[in-house]
Amino acid sequence: MTHRPIPRLSILLAAVVAVVVTLGLTSCSNSAADSIDYAIDGTLITYNTNTVAGAASGGPQAFARVLTGFNYHGPDGQIVGDHDFGSVAVVGRTPLILDYEIKPEAVYSDGKPITCDDMVLAWVSQSGRFPWFDAASRAGYTDIASVDCAPGQKKARVSFAQDRPFADYGQLFAATSMMPSHVIADELGLGEGGVTTALLNNDGPVIERIARVWNTTWNLTPDLDVKRFPSSGPYKLESVTDEGAVVLAANDKWWGTEPVTGKVTVWPRSSELQDRVNEGAYDVVDIAAGSSGTLNLPDDYVRTDAPSSGVEQLIFAPQGPLAAVPARRALALCTPRDVIARNAEVPVSDLRLNAATEDAYGMAETSPEAGRFAVANPDAARTELGGRPLTVRIGYQTPNARLAAAVGAIAKSCGPAGITVEDAAGENVGPLALRDNEIDVLLASTGGAAGSGSSGSSIVDAYTLHSGNGNNLPRYANERIDGIIATMAVASDPKEMARLLGEARPILWADMPTLPLYRQQRTLLTSTKMYAVSGNPTRWGAGWNMDRWKLSR
């Protein structure tokens, strides 16, 4: 996980290592089970993980090997080229120009070819050029000047604006970022190539209709029409259960190496996790550490804990009692960040714009301004409010024992400051609850996610505080911060990066759009009979290589 694109040799080596490890592990037993049960810590609400709600959901954990792309995120969150899907070549640096080529044999599970039309849809929907798309992030896509694509073809040339050589371009057109454009064409009766033609011709009325379908047509419900959910990966969507689990089956149209296991059922977060682990009902569990309280592991499970790339934080609503900066600062002043982090057994995090990686740049975001909010100070909070009382609703997605304890600690600490904290948690609480004024604060990770939420790139994650981004949940708008984020996205000089972070630091601590708490830790549980499962600090989680998983009988 770095700011700069990983050299091609590193990508190749990572891919080779992944294959070697997989082959070694999967040869440990000759008899594989027919199905695997995989439990995650988010809900499964949409197939489109590029919307605001979808990016924060458990969808990326479920669909990394269902909706593939030119790259995916490996076990350390690094970018790895997916050569089954296609190839990327740099043909120009000033401006940055990339040539993409999709494999000739690449088809969706419904038999329709995967084409550059899907790239055009990914670009336009996430570029911020049209307001109708409820896209989570425009990072990188907003810097693209053009995508040269002849409808129905396998090749595309992507040209970036003259002064916008987006540094982490490997994050673009990657796993789960491209949706099947032909589904939208069929839905709207636009015919073959109709979506691409409308998008490239800036046909506003048609694009608005396309956006409406892109936003909603892929919602996951038990009665969904599977024909609208074609796959571009080794697994395809078979069904959605009444409990909200997603059943994935081997895709018989997949042109690469077939998946080791024929069926994977992905289970959303549940209050019954401990019981189901005791019963041996789950083979793989990938959740935020502490979210299910103290887990007692049977002897036939292995546990691994590791830091994610996401930062658990208080995300303040743009309206209501915390719309004013003094109110946000007051709540921040009485929040016992040290206690909350200590209970999570990790240090306090001060990171907002450089959150995805632990590196030397982090020092630029640690400062005297942050120190003022290191420990609870109810007297300072009361002064900030001028002695006026304040009531705030803090929400998070349930069940989550760790976040419930954090809200309890805030309520206890802020009471003496005249601030009443109400626990407004619920199983469906997320980014939309904050946007719809159902809560005043969302306690979640990057982008409002229950899981890691992170892209693995600090550049991409920094856009959560860019005024144009969909997952800028506080609706924070600061022209200088926008400029800093945009400059970071194309910066190559470490000294310049540190200077930018140092300039942003006092602005963000003064405006307080969010309050970082600690780096979210991840817990990965696997049956002792499982092979080839590896954690991942990004929002794609352990599911990044589920087609290589094997459960020994």
Coordinates of C-alpha atoms in Angstrom, one line a residue:
M1 CA 0.0 0.0 0.0
T2 CA 1.8 3.1 -1.2
H3 CA 1.0 6.4 -2.7
R4 CA 2.8 5.6 -6.0
P5 CA 1.8 2.9 -8.5
I6 CA 3.7 -0.3 -7.8
P7 CA 6.3 -1.1 -10.5
R8 CA 5.2 -3.7 -13.0
L9 CA 7.9 -6.1 -11.8
S10 CA 6.5 -5.9 -8.3
I11 CA 3.0 -6.6 -9.6
L12 CA 4.3 -9.6 -11.5
L13 CA 6.2 -10.9 -8.5
A14 CA 3.2 -10.5 -6.3
A15 CA 1.0 -12.4 -8.8
V16 CA 3.6 -15.2 -9.0
V17 CA 3.9 -15.5 -5.3
A18 CA 0.1 -15.6 -4.9
V19 CA -0.1 -18.4 -7.5
V20 CA 2.8 -20.4 -5.9
V21 CA 1.3 -20.0 -2.4
T22 CA -2.1 -21.0 -3.7
L23 CA -0.8 -24.1 -5.5
G24 CA 1.1 -25.1 -2.4
L25 CA -1.8 -24.7 -0.1
T26 CA -4.5 -26.2 -2.3
S27 CA -2.4 -29.3 -2.7
C28 CA -2.6 -30.1 1.0
S29 CA -5.7 -32.2 0.5
N30 CA -7.0 -34.1 -2.4
S31 CA -10.7 -33.9 -1.4
A32 CA -12.4 -30.5 -1.5
A33 CA -15.8 -29.7 -0.1
D34 CA -18.5 -28.5 -2.5
S35 CA -19.3 -25.3 -0.7
I36 CA -17.8 -22.7 1.7
D37 CA -19.6 -20.4 4.1
Y38 CA -18.0 -16.9 4.4
A39 CA -19.2 -14.4 7.0
I40 CA -18.5 -10.7 6.8
D41 CA -19.2 -7.6 8.8
G42 CA -21.2 -5.5 6.4
T43 CA -24.7 -5.8 4.8
L44 CA -25.2 -7.0 1.3
I45 CA -27.5 -4.4 -0.3
T46 CA -26.3 -3.9 -3.8
Y47 CA -24.3 -5.5 -6.6
N48 CA -23.0 -2.0 -7.5
T49 CA -20.2 -1.3 -5.0
N50 CA -19.5 2.0 -6.6
T51 CA -22.5 3.9 -5.1
V52 CA -22.2 5.7 -1.7
A53 CA -24.0 2.9 0.1
G54 CA -22.5 0.1 -1.9
A55 CA -18.9 1.2 -1.3
A56 CA -19.5 1.2 2.5
S57 CA -21.3 -2.1 2.4
G58 CA -20.0 -5.7 2.5
G59 CA -20.3 -5.9 -1.3
P60 CA -16.6 -5.5 -2.1
Q61 CA -15.9 -8.4 0.2
A62 CA -18.4 -10.5 -1.6
F63 CA -17.9 -9.6 -5.3
A64 CA -14.1 -9.2 -5.8
R65 CA -14.1 -12.4 -7.8
V66 CA -17.6 -11.9 -9.4
L67 CA -17.0 -8.5 -11.0
T68 CA -13.4 -8.5 -12.1
G69 CA -11.2 -5.8 -13.7
F70 CA -7.7 -5.1 -14.9
N71 CA -6.3 -5.2 -11.3
Y72 CA -7.3 -6.4 -7.9
H73 CA -6.0 -5.8 -4.3
G74 CA -3.7 -8.5 -3.1
P75 CA -3.1 -9.7 0.5
D76 CA -1.3 -6.5 1.6
G77 CA -3.8 -4.3 -0.3
Q78 CA -1.3 -3.9 -3.1
I79 CA -2.4 -3.6 -6.7
V80 CA -2.0 -6.8 -8.7
G81 CA -2.6 -7.1 -12.4
D82 CA -5.4 -9.5 -13.3
H83 CA -4.1 -10.9 -16.6
D84 CA -7.1 -13.1 -17.0
F85 CA -9.1 -10.0 -17.5
G86 CA -6.7 -8.0 -19.7
S87 CA -3.7 -5.8 -19.9
V88 CA -2.7 -2.1 -19.3
A89 CA 0.2 -0.4 -21.1
V90 CA 1.6 3.1 -20.4
V91 CA 2.0 4.8 -23.8
G92 CA 2.5 8.4 -22.6
R93 CA 3.6 10.3 -19.5
T94 CA 2.9 13.9 -20.4
P95 CA 0.0 13.7 -20.5
L96 CA -0.6 10.3 -19.0
I97 CA -2.0 7.9 -21.6
L98 CA -2.9 4.3 -21.0
D99 CA -3.9 1.6 -23.4
Y100 CA -6.3 -1.0 -22.1
E101 CA -7.0 -4.3 -23.8
I102 CA -9.7 -6.8 -22.6
K103 CA -9.0 -10.5 -23.3
P104 CA -10.7 -11.6 -26.5
E105 CA -12.4 -14.5 -24.8
A106 CA -13.7 -12.4 -21.9
V107 CA -17.5 -12.7 -21.7
Y108 CA -20.1 -12.1 -19.0
S109 CA -21.9 -15.1 -17.5
D110 CA -24.9 -14.4 -19.9
G111 CA -22.6 -14.8 -22.9
K112 CA -22.4 -11.1 -23.8
P113 CA -18.8 -9.9 -24.5
I114 CA -17.0 -7.7 -22.0
T115 CA -16.1 -4.5 -23.9
C116 CA -14.7 -1.0 -23.5
D117 CA -18.4 0.1 -23.2
D118 CA -18.1 -1.0 -19.6
M119 CA -15.0 1.2 -19.1
V120 CA -16.8 4.2 -20.5
L121 CA -19.7 3.6 -18.0
A122 CA -17.3 3.3 -15.1
W123 CA -15.5 6.5 -16.1
V124 CA -18.5 8.7 -16.7
S125 CA -20.5 7.4 -13.7
Q126 CA -17.6 8.1 -11.3
S127 CA -16.0 11.2 -12.9
G128 CA -18.4 13.7 -11.2
R129 CA -19.3 15.2 -14.6
F130 CA -23.0 14.5 -14.2
P131 CA -24.8 15.0 -10.9
W132 CA -27.3 12.1 -11.3
F133 CA -24.9 9.3 -10.5
D134 CA -24.8 8.5 -6.8
A135 CA -21.1 7.5 -7.0
A136 CA -19.0 7.1 -3.9
S137 CA -15.7 8.5 -5.3
R138 CA -14.5 10.5 -8.3
A139 CA -10.8 10.0 -7.4
G140 CA -8.8 9.4 -10.5
Y141 CA -11.8 9.2 -12.8
T142 CA -12.2 13.0 -12.6
D143 CA -8.7 13.4 -14.0
I144 CA -9.5 11.5 -17.2
A145 CA -10.0 13.7 -20.3
S146 CA -11.2 11.0 -22.6
V147 CA -11.8 7.3 -23.1
D148 CA -11.5 6.4 -26.8
C149 CA -13.8 3.4 -27.2
A150 CA -15.5 2.1 -30.3
P151 CA -18.7 0.5 -29.0
G152 CA -18.4 -3.3 -28.8
Q153 CA -14.6 -3.3 -29.0
K154 CA -12.1 -4.8 -26.6
K155 CA -9.6 -1.9 -26.7
A156 CA -9.6 1.6 -25.2
R157 CA -7.2 4.4 -24.9
V158 CA -7.5 6.4 -21.6
S159 CA -6.0 9.9 -21.8
F160 CA -5.7 12.0 -18.7
A161 CA -5.8 15.8 -18.6
Q162 CA -2.5 17.5 -19.4
D163 CA -1.5 18.3 -15.8
R164 CA -3.3 15.5 -14.1
P165 CA -1.2 12.3 -14.3
F166 CA -3.1 10.5 -11.5
A167 CA -0.5 8.7 -9.5
D168 CA -2.5 5.6 -8.3
Y169 CA -4.0 4.8 -11.7
G170 CA -3.9 1.1 -10.9
Q171 CA -6.9 1.8 -8.7
L172 CA -9.0 2.6 -11.7
F173 CA -11.0 0.0 -13.8
A174 CA -10.1 -2.6 -11.1
A175 CA -12.2 -5.3 -9.5
T176 CA -15.8 -4.3 -8.7
S177 CA -15.4 -0.9 -10.4
M178 CA -17.0 -1.8 -13.8
M179 CA -20.7 -2.7 -14.2
P180 CA -22.3 -4.5 -17.2
S181 CA -23.4 -1.6 -19.5
H182 CA -25.5 -4.0 -21.6
V183 CA -27.9 -4.5 -18.7
I184 CA -28.6 -0.8 -18.7
A185 CA -28.9 -0.7 -22.5
D186 CA -31.5 -3.6 -22.3
E187 CA -33.4 -1.9 -19.4
L188 CA -33.7 1.4 -21.3
G189 CA -34.0 -0.1 -24.8
L190 CA -31.0 1.8 -26.0
G191 CA -29.6 -1.0 -28.2
E192 CA -26.1 -2.2 -28.7
G193 CA -23.6 0.6 -28.0
G194 CA -26.4 3.0 -27.0
V195 CA -25.1 3.6 -23.5
T196 CA -21.6 4.5 -24.8
T197 CA -23.0 6.7 -27.5
A198 CA -25.1 8.7 -25.1
L199 CA -22.3 9.0 -22.5
L200 CA -19.7 10.1 -25.0
N201 CA -22.1 12.6 -26.7
N202 CA -23.1 14.2 -23.4
D203 CA -26.7 13.4 -24.1
G204 CA -28.1 14.8 -20.8
P205 CA -31.7 13.4 -20.8
V206 CA -30.5 9.9 -21.7
I207 CA -27.6 10.1 -19.2
E208 CA -30.0 11.0 -16.4
R209 CA -32.0 7.8 -17.2
I210 CA -28.8 5.8 -17.4
A211 CA -27.8 7.1 -13.9
R212 CA -31.1 6.3 -12.4
V213 CA -30.7 2.6 -13.5
W214 CA -27.0 2.6 -12.5
N215 CA -28.0 3.8 -9.0
T216 CA -30.8 1.3 -8.3
T217 CA -31.2 -1.6 -10.7
W218 CA -28.6 -3.8 -9.0
N219 CA -30.2 -3.7 -5.5
L220 CA -30.0 -7.1 -3.8
T221 CA -33.3 -8.7 -2.8
P222 CA -34.4 -12.3 -2.5
D223 CA -36.8 -11.9 -5.5
L224 CA -34.2 -10.4 -7.8
D225 CA -34.0 -11.3 -11.5
V226 CA -30.6 -13.0 -11.8
K227 CA -30.5 -12.1 -15.5
R228 CA -29.8 -8.5 -14.5
F229 CA -26.7 -9.6 -12.5
P230 CA -24.2 -11.1 -15.0
S231 CA -20.7 -11.9 -13.8
S232 CA -17.3 -11.1 -15.3
G233 CA -15.4 -13.4 -12.9
P234 CA -14.9 -17.0 -11.8
Y235 CA -18.1 -16.8 -9.6
K236 CA -21.6 -15.6 -10.5
L237 CA -24.5 -14.6 -8.4
E238 CA -26.9 -17.5 -8.0
S239 CA -29.4 -16.2 -5.5
V240 CA -30.0 -14.0 -2.4
T241 CA -31.5 -15.8 0.7
D242 CA -34.2 -14.4 2.9
E243 CA -31.5 -13.8 5.5
G244 CA -29.7 -11.5 3.1
A245 CA -26.9 -13.9 2.3
V246 CA -25.5 -14.0 -1.3
V247 CA -25.0 -17.4 -2.9
L248 CA -22.2 -17.5 -5.5
A249 CA -21.7 -20.4 -7.9
A250 CA -19.0 -21.2 -10.3
N251 CA -19.4 -19.3 -13.6
D252 CA -19.5 -21.8 -16.4
K253 CA -18.6 -19.0 -18.9
W254 CA -15.4 -18.0 -17.0
W255 CA -12.5 -18.3 -19.4
G256 CA -9.7 -18.5 -16.8
T257 CA -8.8 -21.2 -14.2
E258 CA -12.0 -22.6 -12.7
P259 CA -12.6 -21.9 -9.0
V260 CA -11.5 -24.6 -6.6
T261 CA -14.8 -24.6 -4.8
G262 CA -18.1 -24.7 -6.7
K263 CA -20.2 -22.6 -4.3
V264 CA -19.5 -19.8 -1.7
T265 CA -22.3 -18.4 0.4
V266 CA -21.5 -14.9 1.8
W267 CA -23.3 -14.1 5.0
P268 CA -23.9 -10.5 6.2
R269 CA -23.2 -9.4 9.7
S270 CA -25.2 -11.2 12.4
S271 CA -25.8 -11.1 16.1
E272 CA -25.5 -14.9 16.1
L273 CA -21.9 -15.0 15.0
Q274 CA -20.6 -16.7 18.1
D275 CA -23.3 -19.3 18.0
R276 CA -22.6 -20.1 14.4
V277 CA -18.9 -20.3 14.9
N278 CA -19.5 -22.7 17.8
E279 CA -21.7 -24.8 15.4
G280 CA -19.0 -24.7 12.8
A281 CA -21.4 -23.1 10.4
Y282 CA -18.9 -20.6 9.0
D283 CA -15.6 -21.6 7.3
V284 CA -14.2 -18.1 7.0
V285 CA -15.1 -15.0 9.1
D286 CA -13.7 -11.6 8.2
I287 CA -14.9 -8.9 10.6
A288 CA -13.7 -5.8 12.5
A289 CA -11.9 -6.8 15.6
G290 CA -14.1 -6.6 18.7
S291 CA -17.3 -6.0 16.8
S292 CA -18.7 -9.3 18.1
G293 CA -17.4 -8.9 21.6
T294 CA -15.0 -11.4 23.0
L295 CA -15.1 -14.4 20.6
N296 CA -14.4 -17.8 22.1
L297 CA -12.8 -20.0 19.4
P298 CA -13.4 -23.7 19.2
D299 CA -10.3 -25.8 18.7
D300 CA -10.9 -26.2 15.0
Y301 CA -10.6 -22.5 14.1
V302 CA -7.5 -20.3 13.6
R303 CA -7.6 -16.6 14.4
T304 CA -5.5 -13.8 12.8
D305 CA -5.6 -10.2 13.8
A306 CA -4.2 -7.4 11.6
P307 CA -4.6 -3.7 11.0
S308 CA -6.8 -2.5 8.2
S309 CA -6.2 0.5 5.9
G310 CA -9.4 2.2 7.3
V311 CA -9.6 4.6 10.3
E312 CA -12.6 4.4 12.7
Q313 CA -13.9 7.9 13.1
L314 CA -16.8 10.1 14.1
I315 CA -18.3 11.5 10.8
F316 CA -20.4 14.6 11.5
A317 CA -23.7 15.3 9.7
P318 CA -23.8 18.5 7.6
Q319 CA -27.1 19.5 9.1
G320 CA -28.7 19.4 12.6
P321 CA -27.1 20.1 15.9
L322 CA -23.6 19.5 14.6
A323 CA -23.8 21.7 11.5
A324 CA -21.9 24.5 13.3
V325 CA -18.2 24.0 13.8
P326 CA -18.2 24.9 17.6
A327 CA -20.6 22.1 18.2
R328 CA -18.4 19.6 16.4
R329 CA -15.3 20.8 18.2
A330 CA -17.2 20.6 21.6
L331 CA -18.1 17.0 21.0
A332 CA -14.5 16.3 19.9
L333 CA -13.1 17.9 23.0
C334 CA -15.1 15.7 25.4
T335 CA -14.6 12.5 23.4
P336 CA -12.1 10.3 25.3
R337 CA -10.1 9.3 22.2
D338 CA -7.3 7.8 24.4
V339 CA -9.7 5.6 26.3
I340 CA -11.5 4.4 23.1
A341 CA -8.2 3.6 21.4
R342 CA -6.9 1.9 24.5
N343 CA -10.0 -0.3 24.6
A344 CA -9.3 -1.3 21.0
E345 CA -5.7 -2.0 22.0
V346 CA -4.2 0.3 19.4
P347 CA -2.8 3.9 19.4
V348 CA -5.0 7.0 18.7
S349 CA -5.0 7.9 15.1
D350 CA -4.8 11.6 13.9
L351 CA -4.9 10.7 10.2
R352 CA -7.4 12.1 7.7
L353 CA -5.6 12.6 4.4
N354 CA -2.9 10.0 4.7
A355 CA -4.9 7.3 6.4
A356 CA -4.4 4.2 4.3
T357 CA -0.8 3.6 5.0
E358 CA 1.6 3.8 8.0
D359 CA 4.5 5.8 6.7
A360 CA 6.7 8.9 7.4
Y361 CA 4.0 11.2 6.0
G362 CA 1.9 10.4 9.1
M363 CA 4.0 12.7 11.2
A364 CA 2.8 15.6 9.1
E365 CA -0.7 15.0 10.4
T366 CA 0.3 14.7 14.0
S367 CA 0.5 18.1 15.6
P368 CA -0.3 20.4 18.5
E369 CA -3.7 20.9 17.0
A370 CA -4.4 17.2 17.4
G371 CA -3.0 17.2 20.9
R372 CA -5.8 19.5 22.1
F373 CA -8.2 16.6 21.3
A374 CA -6.1 13.7 22.6
V375 CA -7.9 13.3 25.9
A376 CA -11.4 14.3 27.1
N377 CA -11.8 17.9 28.4
P378 CA -15.4 18.5 29.3
D379 CA -14.7 22.0 30.6
A380 CA -13.2 23.0 27.3
A381 CA -16.2 21.4 25.5
R382 CA -18.6 23.4 27.7
T383 CA -16.7 26.6 27.0
E384 CA -16.8 25.9 23.2
L385 CA -20.6 25.7 23.5
G386 CA -20.9 28.8 25.6
G387 CA -22.6 26.8 28.3
R388 CA -25.5 25.8 26.0
P389 CA -26.8 22.1 26.2
L390 CA -26.5 19.9 23.2
T391 CA -28.0 16.5 22.3
V392 CA -26.5 14.4 19.6
R393 CA -27.5 11.0 18.1
I394 CA -24.5 8.8 17.3
G395 CA -25.2 5.9 15.0
Y396 CA -23.3 2.8 13.8
Q397 CA -24.3 -0.5 12.2
T398 CA -25.3 -3.2 14.7
P399 CA -24.4 -5.5 16.2
N400 CA -21.0 -4.0 17.1
A401 CA -19.9 -4.5 20.8
R402 CA -16.8 -2.3 20.3
L403 CA -18.6 0.7 18.8
A404 CA -21.4 0.4 21.4
A405 CA -18.7 0.6 24.2
A406 CA -17.2 3.6 22.4
V407 CA -20.5 5.5 22.3
G408 CA -21.0 4.7 26.0
A409 CA -17.6 6.1 26.8
I410 CA -18.4 9.3 24.9
A411 CA -21.8 9.6 26.6
K412 CA -20.2 9.3 30.0
S413 CA -17.4 11.7 29.3
C414 CA -19.5 14.4 27.6
G415 CA -22.3 14.4 30.1
P416 CA -20.4 16.9 32.4
A417 CA -20.0 19.2 29.4
G418 CA -23.8 19.5 29.0
I419 CA -23.8 17.2 26.0
T420 CA -26.3 14.4 25.9
V421 CA -25.3 11.5 23.7
E422 CA -27.9 9.1 22.4
D423 CA -27.0 5.7 21.0
A424 CA -28.9 5.6 17.7
A425 CA -27.4 2.4 16.3
G426 CA -29.3 0.1 14.0
E427 CA -28.7 -2.8 11.6
N428 CA -29.2 -0.5 8.6
V429 CA -27.3 2.5 9.9
G430 CA -24.7 3.8 7.4
P431 CA -23.9 6.7 5.1
L432 CA -27.5 7.1 4.0
A433 CA -28.7 7.5 7.6
L434 CA -26.4 10.4 8.0
R435 CA -27.4 11.9 4.7
D436 CA -31.1 11.5 5.5
N437 CA -30.7 13.3 9.0
E438 CA -31.6 10.1 10.9
I439 CA -28.4 10.5 13.0
D440 CA -26.1 13.4 13.8
V441 CA -22.8 11.4 13.9
L442 CA -21.9 8.2 12.1
L443 CA -19.3 6.1 13.9
A444 CA -17.7 4.1 11.1
S445 CA -14.5 3.5 9.1
T446 CA -13.4 5.2 5.9
G447 CA -16.4 6.3 3.7
G448 CA -18.9 5.3 6.4
A449 CA -18.1 1.6 6.1
A450 CA -18.7 -1.0 8.8
G451 CA -15.6 -2.8 7.5
S452 CA -12.3 -1.3 6.4
G453 CA -13.8 1.0 3.8
S454 CA -10.4 1.8 2.5
S455 CA -9.2 1.6 -1.1
G456 CA -5.7 0.9 0.1
S457 CA -4.6 4.2 -1.4
S458 CA -4.3 7.3 0.8
I459 CA -4.7 9.4 -2.4
V460 CA -8.1 7.8 -3.1
D461 CA -9.2 7.8 0.5
A462 CA -8.3 11.5 0.9
Y463 CA -11.1 12.3 -1.5
T464 CA -13.6 11.5 1.3
L465 CA -13.0 15.1 2.3
H466 CA -13.1 16.6 -1.3
S467 CA -16.2 18.7 -1.8
G468 CA -17.2 16.9 -5.0
N469 CA -17.1 13.4 -3.6
G470 CA -20.2 11.3 -2.9
N471 CA -18.7 9.7 0.2
N472 CA -17.8 13.1 1.6
L473 CA -20.5 12.4 4.1
P474 CA -20.1 15.7 6.2
R475 CA -20.5 17.6 2.9
Y476 CA -17.3 19.3 3.9
A477 CA -16.3 22.1 1.4
N478 CA -13.1 24.0 1.7
E479 CA -11.5 25.3 -1.4
R480 CA -7.9 25.0 -0.1
I481 CA -8.4 21.4 1.1
D482 CA -9.9 20.6 -2.3
G483 CA -6.7 22.0 -3.9
I484 CA -4.4 20.1 -1.5
I485 CA -6.2 16.8 -2.2
A486 CA -6.1 17.4 -6.0
T487 CA -2.4 18.2 -5.8
M488 CA -1.6 15.2 -3.7
A489 CA -3.3 13.0 -6.4
V490 CA -0.6 13.9 -8.9
A491 CA 2.4 14.6 -6.6
S492 CA 5.6 12.6 -6.9
D493 CA 7.9 14.6 -4.6
P494 CA 7.9 13.3 -0.9
K495 CA 8.8 16.8 0.4
E496 CA 5.9 18.3 -1.5
M497 CA 3.5 15.6 -0.1
A498 CA 4.7 16.3 3.5
R499 CA 4.3 20.0 2.9
L500 CA 0.7 19.6 1.6
L501 CA -0.3 17.4 4.6
G502 CA 1.3 19.9 7.0
E503 CA -0.7 22.7 5.4
A504 CA -4.0 20.8 5.6
R505 CA -3.6 19.7 9.2
P506 CA -4.5 22.9 11.1
I507 CA -7.4 23.6 8.6
L508 CA -9.0 20.2 9.2
W509 CA -8.5 20.3 13.0
A510 CA -10.1 23.7 13.1
D511 CA -13.1 22.8 10.8
M512 CA -13.5 19.3 12.3
P513 CA -15.5 17.5 9.5
T514 CA -14.5 14.2 11.1
L515 CA -12.7 13.1 14.3
P516 CA -10.3 10.2 13.7
L517 CA -10.2 7.7 16.6
Y518 CA -8.0 4.7 15.7
R519 CA -7.0 2.3 12.9
Q520 CA -9.7 -0.3 12.6
Q521 CA -8.3 -3.8 13.3
R522 CA -9.5 -6.8 11.4
T523 CA -10.1 -10.4 12.7
L524 CA -9.9 -13.3 10.3
L525 CA -11.2 -16.6 11.5
T526 CA -10.7 -19.7 9.4
S527 CA -11.5 -23.4 9.9
T528 CA -8.4 -25.5 10.3
K529 CA -9.6 -27.3 7.2
M530 CA -9.4 -24.2 5.1
Y531 CA -6.6 -23.5 2.7
A532 CA -5.4 -20.4 0.7
V533 CA -7.4 -17.8 2.7
S534 CA -5.5 -14.6 3.3
G535 CA -6.6 -11.4 4.9
N536 CA -6.7 -8.0 3.2
P537 CA -6.6 -4.5 4.8
T538 CA -8.8 -2.9 2.1
R539 CA -12.6 -3.0 1.7
W540 CA -12.3 -6.1 -0.5
G541 CA -11.1 -8.1 2.5
A542 CA -10.3 -11.8 2.4
G543 CA -12.6 -12.3 -0.6
W544 CA -9.9 -11.0 -2.9
N545 CA -9.0 -14.6 -3.9
M546 CA -12.0 -16.7 -2.9
D547 CA -11.8 -18.7 -6.1
R548 CA -8.6 -20.3 -4.8
W549 CA -10.1 -21.2 -1.4
K550 CA -10.4 -24.9 -0.5
L551 CA -12.2 -26.6 2.3
S552 CA -10.8 -30.1 3.0
R553 CA -13.5 -32.6 3.7

